[in-house]
CSV table of C-alpha atoms and ligand atoms in Angstrom, one decimal:
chain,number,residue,atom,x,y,z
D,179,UNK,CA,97.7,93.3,88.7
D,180,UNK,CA,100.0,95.3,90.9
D,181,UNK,CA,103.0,95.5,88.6
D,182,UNK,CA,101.5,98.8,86.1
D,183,UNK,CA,100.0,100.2,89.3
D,184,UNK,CA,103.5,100.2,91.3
D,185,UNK,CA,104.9,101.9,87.7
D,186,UNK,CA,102.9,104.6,87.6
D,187,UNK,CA,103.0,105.5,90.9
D,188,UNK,CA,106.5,105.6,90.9
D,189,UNK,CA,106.5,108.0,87.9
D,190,UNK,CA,104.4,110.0,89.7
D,191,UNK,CA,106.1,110.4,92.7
D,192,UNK,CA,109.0,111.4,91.2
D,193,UNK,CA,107.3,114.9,90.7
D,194,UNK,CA,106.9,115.4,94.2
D,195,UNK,CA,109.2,115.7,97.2
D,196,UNK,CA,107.8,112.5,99.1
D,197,UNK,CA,108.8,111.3,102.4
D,198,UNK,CA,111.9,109.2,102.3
D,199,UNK,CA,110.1,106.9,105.5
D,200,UNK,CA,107.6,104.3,105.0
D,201,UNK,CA,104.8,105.6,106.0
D,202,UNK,CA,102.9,105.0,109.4
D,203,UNK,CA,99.4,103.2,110.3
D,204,UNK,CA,96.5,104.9,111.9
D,205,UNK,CA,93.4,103.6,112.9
D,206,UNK,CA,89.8,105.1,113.3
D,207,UNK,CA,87.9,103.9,117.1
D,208,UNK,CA,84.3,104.8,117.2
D,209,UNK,CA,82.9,106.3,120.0
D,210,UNK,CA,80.5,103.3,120.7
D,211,UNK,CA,82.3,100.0,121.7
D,212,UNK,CA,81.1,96.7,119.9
D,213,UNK,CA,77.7,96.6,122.1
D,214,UNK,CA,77.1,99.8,120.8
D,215,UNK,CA,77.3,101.6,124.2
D,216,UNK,CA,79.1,104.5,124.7
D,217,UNK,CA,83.0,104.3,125.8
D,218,UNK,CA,83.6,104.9,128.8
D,219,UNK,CA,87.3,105.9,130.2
D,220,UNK,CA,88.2,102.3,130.7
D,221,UNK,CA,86.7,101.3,127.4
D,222,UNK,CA,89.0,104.4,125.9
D,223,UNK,CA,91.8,103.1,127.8
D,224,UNK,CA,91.6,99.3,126.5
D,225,UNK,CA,91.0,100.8,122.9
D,226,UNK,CA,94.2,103.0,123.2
D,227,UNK,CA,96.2,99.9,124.5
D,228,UNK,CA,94.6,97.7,122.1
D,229,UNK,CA,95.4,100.0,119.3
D,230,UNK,CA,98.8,100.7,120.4
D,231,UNK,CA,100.2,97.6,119.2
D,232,UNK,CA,99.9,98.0,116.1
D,233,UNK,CA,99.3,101.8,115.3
D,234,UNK,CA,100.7,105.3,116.4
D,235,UNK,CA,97.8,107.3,116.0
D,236,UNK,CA,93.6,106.5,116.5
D,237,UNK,CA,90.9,108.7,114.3
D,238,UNK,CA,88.1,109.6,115.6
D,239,UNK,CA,85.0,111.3,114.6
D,240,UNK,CA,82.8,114.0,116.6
D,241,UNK,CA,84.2,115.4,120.0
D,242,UNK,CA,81.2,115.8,121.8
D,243,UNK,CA,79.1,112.2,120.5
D,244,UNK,CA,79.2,109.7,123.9
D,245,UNK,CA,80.9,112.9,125.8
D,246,UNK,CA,83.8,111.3,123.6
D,247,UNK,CA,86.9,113.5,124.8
D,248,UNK,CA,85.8,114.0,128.3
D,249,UNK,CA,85.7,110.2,128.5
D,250,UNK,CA,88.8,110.0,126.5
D,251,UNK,CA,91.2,112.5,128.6
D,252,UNK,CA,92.3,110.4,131.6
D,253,UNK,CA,92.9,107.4,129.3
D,254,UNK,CA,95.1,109.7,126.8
D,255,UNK,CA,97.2,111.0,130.0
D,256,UNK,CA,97.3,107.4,130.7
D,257,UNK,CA,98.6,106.3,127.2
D,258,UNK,CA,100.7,109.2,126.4
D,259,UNK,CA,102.0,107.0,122.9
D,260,UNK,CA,99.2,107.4,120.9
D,261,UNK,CA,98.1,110.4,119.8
D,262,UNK,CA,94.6,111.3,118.2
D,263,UNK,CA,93.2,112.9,115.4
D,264,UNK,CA,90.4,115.1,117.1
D,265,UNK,CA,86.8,114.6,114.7
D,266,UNK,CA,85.0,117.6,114.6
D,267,UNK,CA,81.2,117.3,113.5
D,268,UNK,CA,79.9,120.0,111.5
D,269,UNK,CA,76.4,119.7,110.3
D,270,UNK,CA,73.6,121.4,112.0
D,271,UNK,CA,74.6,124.8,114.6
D,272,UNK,CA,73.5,122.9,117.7
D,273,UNK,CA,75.9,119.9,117.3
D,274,UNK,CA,78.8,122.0,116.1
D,275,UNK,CA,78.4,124.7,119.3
D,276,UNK,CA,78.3,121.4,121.6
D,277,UNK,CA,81.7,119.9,119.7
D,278,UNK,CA,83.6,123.7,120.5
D,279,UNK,CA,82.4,123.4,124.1
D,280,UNK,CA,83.6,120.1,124.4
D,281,UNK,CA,87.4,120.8,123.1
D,282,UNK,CA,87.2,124.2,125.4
D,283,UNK,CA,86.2,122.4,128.3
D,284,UNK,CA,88.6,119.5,127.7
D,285,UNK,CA,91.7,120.5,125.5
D,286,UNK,CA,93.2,122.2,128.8
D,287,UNK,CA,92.8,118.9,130.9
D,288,UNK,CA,95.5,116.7,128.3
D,289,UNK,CA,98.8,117.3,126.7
D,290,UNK,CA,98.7,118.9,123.4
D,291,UNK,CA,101.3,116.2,122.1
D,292,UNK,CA,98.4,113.6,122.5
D,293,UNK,CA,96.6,115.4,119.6
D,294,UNK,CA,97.6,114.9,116.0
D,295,UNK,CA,95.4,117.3,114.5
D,296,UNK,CA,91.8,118.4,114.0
D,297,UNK,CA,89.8,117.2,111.3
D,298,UNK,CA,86.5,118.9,110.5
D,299,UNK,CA,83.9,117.1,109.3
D,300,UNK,CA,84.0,113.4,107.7
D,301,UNK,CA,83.2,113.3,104.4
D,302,UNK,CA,80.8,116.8,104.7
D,303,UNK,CA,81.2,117.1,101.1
D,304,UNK,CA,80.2,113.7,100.0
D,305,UNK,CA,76.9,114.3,101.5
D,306,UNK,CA,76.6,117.4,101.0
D,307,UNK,CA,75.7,118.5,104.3
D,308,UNK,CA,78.2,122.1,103.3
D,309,UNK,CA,79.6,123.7,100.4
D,310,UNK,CA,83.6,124.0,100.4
D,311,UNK,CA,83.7,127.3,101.0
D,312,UNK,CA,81.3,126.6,104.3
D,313,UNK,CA,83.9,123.9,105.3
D,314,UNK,CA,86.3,126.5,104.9
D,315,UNK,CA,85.0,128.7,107.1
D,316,UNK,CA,84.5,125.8,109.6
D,317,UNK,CA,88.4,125.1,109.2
D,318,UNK,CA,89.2,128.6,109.9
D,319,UNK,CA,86.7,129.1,112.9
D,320,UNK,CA,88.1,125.9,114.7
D,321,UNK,CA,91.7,127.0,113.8
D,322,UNK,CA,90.6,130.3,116.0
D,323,UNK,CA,88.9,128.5,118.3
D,324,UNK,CA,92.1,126.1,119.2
D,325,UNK,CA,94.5,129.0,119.3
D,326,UNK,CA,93.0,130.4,121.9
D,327,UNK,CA,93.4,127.2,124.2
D,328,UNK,CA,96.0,125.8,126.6
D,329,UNK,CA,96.5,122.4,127.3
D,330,UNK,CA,96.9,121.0,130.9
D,331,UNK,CA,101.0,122.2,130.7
D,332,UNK,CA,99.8,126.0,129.5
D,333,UNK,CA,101.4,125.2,126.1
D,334,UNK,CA,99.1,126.7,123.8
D,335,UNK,CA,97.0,124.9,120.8
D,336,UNK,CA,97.8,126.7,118.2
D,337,UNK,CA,99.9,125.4,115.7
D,338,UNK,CA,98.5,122.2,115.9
D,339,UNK,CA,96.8,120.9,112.4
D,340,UNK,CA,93.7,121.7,111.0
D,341,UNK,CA,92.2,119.8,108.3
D,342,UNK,CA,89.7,117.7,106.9
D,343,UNK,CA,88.5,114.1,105.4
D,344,UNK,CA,86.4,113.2,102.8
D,345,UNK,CA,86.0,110.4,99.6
D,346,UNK,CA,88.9,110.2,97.3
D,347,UNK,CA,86.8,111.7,94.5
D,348,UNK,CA,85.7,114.4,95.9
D,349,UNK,CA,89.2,115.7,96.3
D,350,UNK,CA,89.9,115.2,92.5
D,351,UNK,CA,87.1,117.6,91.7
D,352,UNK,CA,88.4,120.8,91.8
D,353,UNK,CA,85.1,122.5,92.8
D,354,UNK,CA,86.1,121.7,96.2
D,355,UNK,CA,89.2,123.4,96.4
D,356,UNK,CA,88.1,126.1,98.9
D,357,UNK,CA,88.2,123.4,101.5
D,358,UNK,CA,92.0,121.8,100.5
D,359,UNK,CA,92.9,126.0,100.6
D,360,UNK,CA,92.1,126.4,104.1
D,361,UNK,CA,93.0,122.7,105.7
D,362,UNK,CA,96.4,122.4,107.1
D,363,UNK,CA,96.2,118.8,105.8
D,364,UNK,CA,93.8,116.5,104.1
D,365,UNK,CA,92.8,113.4,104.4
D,366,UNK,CA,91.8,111.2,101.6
D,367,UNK,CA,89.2,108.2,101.7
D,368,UNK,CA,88.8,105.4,99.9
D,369,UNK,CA,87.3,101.5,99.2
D,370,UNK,CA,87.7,99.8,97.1
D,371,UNK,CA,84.6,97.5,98.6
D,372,UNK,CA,81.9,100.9,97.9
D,373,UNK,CA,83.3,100.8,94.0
D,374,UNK,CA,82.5,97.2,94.0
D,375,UNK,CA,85.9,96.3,92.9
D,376,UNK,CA,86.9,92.7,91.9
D,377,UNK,CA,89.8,90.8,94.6
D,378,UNK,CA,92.0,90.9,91.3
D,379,UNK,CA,91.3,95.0,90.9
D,380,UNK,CA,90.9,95.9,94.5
D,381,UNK,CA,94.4,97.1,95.7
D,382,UNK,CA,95.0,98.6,91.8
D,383,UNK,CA,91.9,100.4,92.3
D,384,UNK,CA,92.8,101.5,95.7
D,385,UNK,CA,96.0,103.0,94.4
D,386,UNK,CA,94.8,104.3,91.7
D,387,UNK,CA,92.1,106.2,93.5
D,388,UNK,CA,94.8,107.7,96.1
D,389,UNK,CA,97.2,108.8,93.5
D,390,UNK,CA,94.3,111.2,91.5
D,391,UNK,CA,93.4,112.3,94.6
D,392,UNK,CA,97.0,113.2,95.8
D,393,UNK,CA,97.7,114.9,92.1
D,394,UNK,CA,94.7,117.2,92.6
D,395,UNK,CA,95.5,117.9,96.1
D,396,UNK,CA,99.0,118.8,95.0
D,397,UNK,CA,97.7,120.8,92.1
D,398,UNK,CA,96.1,123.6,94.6
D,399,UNK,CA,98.9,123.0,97.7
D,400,UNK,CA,102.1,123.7,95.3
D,401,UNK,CA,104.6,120.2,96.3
D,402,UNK,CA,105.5,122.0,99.9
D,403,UNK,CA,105.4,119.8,103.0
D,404,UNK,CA,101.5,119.7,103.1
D,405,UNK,CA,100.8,116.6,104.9
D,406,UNK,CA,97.9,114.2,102.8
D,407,UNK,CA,96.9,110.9,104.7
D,408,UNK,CA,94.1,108.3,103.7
D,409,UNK,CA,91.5,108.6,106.5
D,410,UNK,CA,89.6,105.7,105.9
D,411,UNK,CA,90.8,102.0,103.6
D,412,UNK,CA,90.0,98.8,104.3
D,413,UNK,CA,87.8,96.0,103.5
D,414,UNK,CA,85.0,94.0,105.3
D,415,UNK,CA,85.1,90.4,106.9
D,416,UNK,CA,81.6,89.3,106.9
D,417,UNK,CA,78.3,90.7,106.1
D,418,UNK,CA,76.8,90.8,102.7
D,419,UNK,CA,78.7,92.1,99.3
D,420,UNK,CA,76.9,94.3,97.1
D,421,UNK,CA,77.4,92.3,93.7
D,422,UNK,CA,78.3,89.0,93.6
D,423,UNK,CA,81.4,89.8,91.5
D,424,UNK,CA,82.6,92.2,94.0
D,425,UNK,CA,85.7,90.1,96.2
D,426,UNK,CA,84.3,88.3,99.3
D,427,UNK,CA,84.1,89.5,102.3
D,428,UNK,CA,86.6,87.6,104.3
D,429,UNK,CA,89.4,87.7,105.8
D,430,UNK,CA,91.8,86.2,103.6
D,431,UNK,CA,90.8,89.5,101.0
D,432,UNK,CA,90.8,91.8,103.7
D,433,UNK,CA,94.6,90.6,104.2
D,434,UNK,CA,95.0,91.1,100.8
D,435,UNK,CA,94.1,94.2,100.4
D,436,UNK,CA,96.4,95.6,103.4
D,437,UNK,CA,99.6,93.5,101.7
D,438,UNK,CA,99.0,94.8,98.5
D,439,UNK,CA,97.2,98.0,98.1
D,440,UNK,CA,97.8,99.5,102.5
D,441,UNK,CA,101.1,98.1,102.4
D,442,UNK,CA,102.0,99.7,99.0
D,443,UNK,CA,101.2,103.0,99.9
D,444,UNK,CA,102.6,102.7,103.3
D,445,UNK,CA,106.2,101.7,101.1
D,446,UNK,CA,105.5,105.4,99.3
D,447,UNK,CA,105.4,107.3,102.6
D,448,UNK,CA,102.0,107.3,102.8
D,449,UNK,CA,100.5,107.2,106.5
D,450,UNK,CA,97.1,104.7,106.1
D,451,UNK,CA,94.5,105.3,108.4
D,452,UNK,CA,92.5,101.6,108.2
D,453,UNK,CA,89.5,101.3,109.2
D,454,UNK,CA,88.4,100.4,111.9
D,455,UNK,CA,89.4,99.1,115.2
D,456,UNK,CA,86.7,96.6,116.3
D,457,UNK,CA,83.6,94.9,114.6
D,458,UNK,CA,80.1,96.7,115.3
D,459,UNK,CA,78.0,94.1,115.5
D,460,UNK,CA,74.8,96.4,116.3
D,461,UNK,CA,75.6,99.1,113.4
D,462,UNK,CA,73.0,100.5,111.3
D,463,UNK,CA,72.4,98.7,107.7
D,464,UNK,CA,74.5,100.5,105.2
D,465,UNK,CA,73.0,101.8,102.1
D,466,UNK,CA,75.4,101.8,98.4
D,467,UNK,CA,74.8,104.9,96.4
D,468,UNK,CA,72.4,102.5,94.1
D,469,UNK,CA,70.4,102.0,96.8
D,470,UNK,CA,71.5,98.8,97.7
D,471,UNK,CA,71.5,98.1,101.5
D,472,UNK,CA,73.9,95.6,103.9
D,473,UNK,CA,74.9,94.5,107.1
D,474,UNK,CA,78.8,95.1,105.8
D,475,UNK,CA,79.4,98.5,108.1
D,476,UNK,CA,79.3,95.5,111.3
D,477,UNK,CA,82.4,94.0,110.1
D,478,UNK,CA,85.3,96.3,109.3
D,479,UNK,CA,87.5,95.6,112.3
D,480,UNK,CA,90.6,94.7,112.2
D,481,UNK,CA,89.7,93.2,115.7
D,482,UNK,CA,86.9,91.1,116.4
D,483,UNK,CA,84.7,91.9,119.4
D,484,UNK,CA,86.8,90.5,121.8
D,485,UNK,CA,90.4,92.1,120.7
D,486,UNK,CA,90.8,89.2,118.8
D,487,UNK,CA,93.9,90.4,115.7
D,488,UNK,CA,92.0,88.7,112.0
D,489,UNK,CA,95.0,89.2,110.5
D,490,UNK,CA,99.1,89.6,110.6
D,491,UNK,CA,99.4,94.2,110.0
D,492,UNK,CA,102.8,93.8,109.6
D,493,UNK,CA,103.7,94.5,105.3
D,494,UNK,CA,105.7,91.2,103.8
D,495,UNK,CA,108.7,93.8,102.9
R,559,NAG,C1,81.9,118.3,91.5
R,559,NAG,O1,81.4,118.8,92.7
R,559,NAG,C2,80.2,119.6,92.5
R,559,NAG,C3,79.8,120.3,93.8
R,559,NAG,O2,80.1,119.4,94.9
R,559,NAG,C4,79.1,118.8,91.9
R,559,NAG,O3,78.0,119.6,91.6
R,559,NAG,C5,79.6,118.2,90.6
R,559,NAG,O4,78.7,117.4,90.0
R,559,NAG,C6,80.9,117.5,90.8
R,559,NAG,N1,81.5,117.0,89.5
R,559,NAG,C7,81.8,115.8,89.3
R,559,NAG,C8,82.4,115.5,87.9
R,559,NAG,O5,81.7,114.9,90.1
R,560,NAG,C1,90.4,98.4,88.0
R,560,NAG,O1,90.7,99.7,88.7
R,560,NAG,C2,91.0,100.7,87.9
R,560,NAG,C3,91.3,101.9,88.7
R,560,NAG,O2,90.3,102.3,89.6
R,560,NAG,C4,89.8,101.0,87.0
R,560,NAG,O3,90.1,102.1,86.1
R,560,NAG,C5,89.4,99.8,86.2
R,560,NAG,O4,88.2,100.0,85.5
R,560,NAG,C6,89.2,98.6,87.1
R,560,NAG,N1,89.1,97.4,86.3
R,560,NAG,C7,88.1,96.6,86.5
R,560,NAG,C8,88.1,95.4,85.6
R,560,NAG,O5,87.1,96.8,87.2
């Protein structure tokens, strides 16, 4: 199933200027650990070791949720090899003003070659919560916002990346361009699990999903250096599938998908951002877009509760 796949992405790539390096593996850490209580510094500081093993950079998602980056801070001048990619929550005024007060109270107290970039908002446009051009205008406002701040060594913030993430599709319709215009880089998400692909079709789809995404990105961006991740990929281990034709949640297919589809984009220069780090065993149900709902969201780590690896993350190449 891979073979047509691998073609056409080659064909593709040919148009654009594409890193010569495989790319590298990220990994998105919720602010909550696996009892769903909120990390502490030496819960950061396990989950930056834990995650250092394997990955160069952790994801996370809103600043200020769990006093995440005050908690966060000593462990990152502790662990000065993995840096992070700085979630910024968007939705209502009251949580956005308390993310800005969190990175001006706390960007000066780390190094500013801990942080990979800042990503505003996760998936905003998928649920609608803005419109692109109010995105845009969050992208801008943080980009101010960081320039004006030092980090601990009085090197100054700006410069450092500004972006967002959201579902592959909403990054091939072009309505949404506003937000790729202002973003210093996007990311792209995608799973293959929420299109209720096959085991077979799974890391064809996945592929497939990226490279539409990438062309329209690259459409609006011109082929410069603009950097284009995937945020989110993965698949579950346990909990229960949508259809029943849909591959199993296990983690046989779970390894899988990471040797064929991660691995393969990874071999393209890609950098993969799996998610996520640990199993949430106490996560809300998760509900399809058919209304469908499911215990799956407890059981995307690629550790188990106890830091225990499901499966080899090195690519068979
Ligand atoms: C594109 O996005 C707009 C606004 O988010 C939405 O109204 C429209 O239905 C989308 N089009 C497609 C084809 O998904
Ligand atoms: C396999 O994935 C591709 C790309 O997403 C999709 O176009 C195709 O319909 C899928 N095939 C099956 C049998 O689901």
């Amino acid at each position: 199933m891979i073979a047509p796949t691998l073609l056409s992405l080659a064909l593709f790539f040919s148009c654009f200027e594409m890193s010569t390096a495989i790319g590298s593996l990220g990994i998105n850490v919720a602010s909550s650990d696996s009892t769903g209580t909120c990390r502490t510094t030496d819960s950061w500081n396990e989950a930056l070791q834990k995650a250092a093993s394997y990955f160069s950079t952790i994801k996370t998602y809103a600043v200020s949720d769990c006093d995440m980056l005050a908690n966060i801070a000593p462990a990152l001048n502790e662990n000065t090899g993995v840096k992070v990619w700085m979630g910024i929550w968007e939705v209502d005024d009251a949580h956005y003003a308390a993310e800005k007060a969190a990175l001006s109270t706390y960007l000066p107290t780390i190094s500013k070659d801990s942080v990979a970039g800042f990503s505003v908002g996760s998936e905003a446009l998928y649920r609608g919560d803005l419109t692109p051009s109010a995105l845009a205008d969050k992208i801008n406002d943080i980009r101010s916002l960081i320039s004006d701040i030092s980090d601990k060594d009085g090197n100054s913030y700006s410069g450092t990346k500004v972006g967002t993430v959201d579902s592959w599709n909403l990054w091939v319709n072009g309505t949404n361009a506003p937000a790729i215009e202002a973003s210093d880089y996007v990311m792209i998400n995608a799973f293959p699990f929420w299109q209720y692909q096959t085991a077979a079709n799974q890391s064809h789809s996945l592929v497939d999903d990226v490279m539409q995404a990438l062309k329209s990105i690259q459409s609006i961006k011109g082929d410069d250096d603009f950097y284009v991740s995937i945020g989110e990929t993965g698949a579950p281990t346990g909990g229960y599938a949508l259809t029943t034709d849909q591959a199993p949640n296990t983690v046989d297919n779970a390894e899988s998908l990471f040797q064929e589809g991660i691995c393969t984009l990874l071999a393209y220069g890609i950098d993969v951002n799996m998610f996520e780090l640990q199993d949430e065993p106490t996560k809300a149900l998760a509900t399809a877009d058919d209304g469908t709902t499911s215990d799956v969201e407890r059981h995307w780590g690629v550790y188990d509760t106890d830091y225990s690896l499901k499966y080899s993350l090195s690519c068979d190449y």
